Amino acid sequence: QVRLVESGGGSVQAGGSLRLSCAASGYTYSSNYMGWFRQAPGKEREGVAAIYFGGGTTYYVDSVKGRFTISQDNAKNTVYLQMNSLKPEDTAMYYCAAVKKYGGSWQKPQDFIVWGQGTQVTVSS
């Protein structure tokens, strides 16, 4: 059974840092994508960052470029999201996703098949 388990969320003041982790089990994502999405209350789920396990290519939404870093540990089948210089607008539930549909977009939640349960990130001003 494919499973994603996120950890690392929490509350932090603006300017602070958090690192999210997403451990995958039941499947090897050596030639596919894993991504991080977030959803704030009343807003649509948006793609934040993604990584292609096959070559390490990374993708970021403009609002987090220079502040967030996505990375992978192939041996552990785990992806991380290092979040620095956090802002109150980064407050959201963060979800890990895996197995992007062929031809799909890393930014579209409907193009990912497997999802974690989410971890809350709250940034206070």
CSV table of C-alpha atoms in Angstrom, one decimal:
chain,number,residue,atom,x,y,z
A,1,GLN,CA,0.0,0.0,0.0
A,2,VAL,CA,1.4,3.4,-1.0
A,3,ARG,CA,1.7,5.8,1.9
A,4,LEU,CA,3.0,9.3,2.5
A,5,VAL,CA,3.7,10.6,6.0
A,6,GLU,CA,4.4,14.2,6.6
A,7,SER,CA,6.0,15.7,9.7
A,8,GLY,CA,7.7,19.0,10.8
A,9,GLY,CA,4.9,21.5,10.8
A,10,GLY,CA,4.3,23.9,13.7
A,11,SER,CA,4.0,27.5,14.7
A,12,VAL,CA,6.7,30.0,14.2
A,13,GLN,CA,7.1,33.8,14.1
A,14,ALA,CA,7.7,35.7,10.9
A,15,GLY,CA,11.2,35.3,9.7
A,16,GLY,CA,11.6,31.9,11.3
A,17,SER,CA,12.3,28.5,9.7
A,18,LEU,CA,10.7,25.1,9.6
A,19,ARG,CA,11.6,21.9,7.8
A,20,LEU,CA,8.9,19.6,6.5
A,21,SER,CA,9.6,15.9,5.8
A,22,CYS,CA,7.6,13.5,3.7
A,23,ALA,CA,8.4,9.8,4.0
A,24,ALA,CA,7.1,7.5,1.3
A,25,SER,CA,6.5,3.8,1.7
A,26,GLY,CA,5.1,1.0,-0.5
A,27,TYR,CA,6.5,2.5,-3.7
A,28,THR,CA,9.8,3.7,-5.1
A,29,TYR,CA,9.6,7.1,-6.7
A,30,SER,CA,13.0,6.9,-8.5
A,31,SER,CA,11.6,8.1,-11.8
A,32,ASN,CA,8.7,10.3,-10.8
A,33,TYR,CA,7.9,13.5,-9.0
A,34,MET,CA,7.1,14.4,-5.4
A,35,GLY,CA,5.7,17.8,-4.5
A,36,TRP,CA,4.5,20.0,-1.8
A,37,PHE,CA,1.2,21.8,-1.9
A,38,ARG,CA,-0.5,24.1,0.6
A,39,GLN,CA,-4.0,25.2,1.2
A,40,ALA,CA,-5.1,28.1,3.4
A,41,PRO,CA,-8.6,28.5,4.7
A,42,GLY,CA,-10.9,29.6,1.9
A,43,LYS,CA,-8.3,29.2,-0.8
A,44,GLU,CA,-7.5,26.6,-3.4
A,45,ARG,CA,-4.7,24.2,-3.0
A,46,GLU,CA,-1.6,25.4,-4.7
A,47,GLY,CA,1.7,23.8,-5.7
A,48,VAL,CA,4.6,25.2,-3.7
A,49,ALA,CA,7.5,23.1,-4.9
A,50,ALA,CA,8.3,19.8,-6.6
A,51,ILE,CA,11.3,17.6,-7.4
A,52,TYR,CA,11.9,15.0,-10.0
A,53,PHE,CA,13.5,12.1,-8.3
A,54,GLY,CA,15.2,10.9,-11.5
A,55,GLY,CA,17.5,13.9,-11.9
A,56,GLY,CA,16.9,16.2,-9.0
A,57,THR,CA,15.3,19.0,-11.0
A,58,THR,CA,13.4,21.3,-8.7
A,59,TYR,CA,10.4,23.6,-9.3
A,60,TYR,CA,9.1,26.5,-7.2
A,61,VAL,CA,6.1,28.8,-7.2
A,62,ASP,CA,7.3,32.4,-7.5
A,63,SER,CA,6.2,33.4,-4.0
A,64,VAL,CA,8.6,31.0,-2.3
A,65,LYS,CA,11.6,31.2,-4.6
A,66,GLY,CA,14.7,32.1,-2.6
A,67,ARG,CA,13.1,31.1,0.7
A,68,PHE,CA,12.1,27.5,0.3
A,69,THR,CA,14.2,24.6,-0.8
A,70,ILE,CA,13.0,21.1,-1.7
A,71,SER,CA,15.4,18.2,-1.5
A,72,GLN,CA,15.4,14.4,-1.7
A,73,ASP,CA,17.0,11.5,0.0
A,74,ASN,CA,16.7,8.6,-2.4
A,75,ALA,CA,17.9,6.0,0.1
A,76,LYS,CA,15.1,7.0,2.5
A,77,ASN,CA,12.5,7.7,-0.2
A,78,THR,CA,12.0,11.0,1.6
A,79,VAL,CA,11.5,14.5,0.4
A,80,TYR,CA,12.1,17.6,2.5
A,81,LEU,CA,10.9,21.2,2.3
A,82,GLN,CA,13.2,23.7,4.1
A,83,MET,CA,11.3,26.9,4.7
A,84,ASN,CA,13.2,30.0,5.6
A,85,SER,CA,12.2,33.6,6.1
A,86,LEU,CA,8.6,32.5,6.7
A,87,LYS,CA,5.8,35.0,6.3
A,88,PRO,CA,2.3,35.1,7.7
A,89,GLU,CA,1.0,34.4,4.2
A,90,ASP,CA,2.8,31.1,4.3
A,91,THR,CA,0.3,29.9,6.9
A,92,ALA,CA,-1.5,26.9,5.5
A,93,MET,CA,-2.0,23.1,5.7
A,94,TYR,CA,0.9,21.7,3.8
A,95,TYR,CA,0.5,18.4,1.9
A,96,CYS,CA,3.0,16.1,0.3
A,97,ALA,CA,2.1,14.5,-3.0
A,98,ALA,CA,3.6,11.8,-5.2
A,99,VAL,CA,3.2,10.1,-8.5
A,100,LYS,CA,2.5,12.8,-11.0
A,101,LYS,CA,0.4,11.8,-14.0
A,102,TYR,CA,2.2,11.6,-17.3
A,103,GLY,CA,2.1,14.9,-19.0
A,104,GLY,CA,0.6,16.6,-15.9
A,105,SER,CA,1.7,19.8,-14.2
A,106,TRP,CA,3.6,19.8,-10.9
A,107,GLN,CA,1.5,22.7,-9.9
A,108,LYS,CA,-1.9,21.1,-10.3
A,109,PRO,CA,-3.1,19.0,-7.4
A,110,GLN,CA,-5.4,17.0,-9.7
A,111,ASP,CA,-2.3,15.7,-11.5
A,112,PHE,CA,-1.0,13.9,-8.5
A,113,ILE,CA,-2.3,10.5,-7.4
A,114,VAL,CA,-1.0,9.9,-3.9
A,115,TRP,CA,-1.4,12.3,-1.0
A,116,GLY,CA,-0.3,12.6,2.6
A,117,GLN,CA,-2.5,13.6,5.5
A,118,GLY,CA,-1.1,17.2,5.8
A,119,THR,CA,0.8,19.1,8.4
A,120,GLN,CA,-0.1,22.6,9.6
A,121,VAL,CA,2.2,25.5,9.3
A,122,THR,CA,1.3,28.7,11.2
A,123,VAL,CA,3.4,31.9,10.9
A,124,SER,CA,2.6,34.7,13.2
A,125,SER,CA,3.5,38.3,12.7
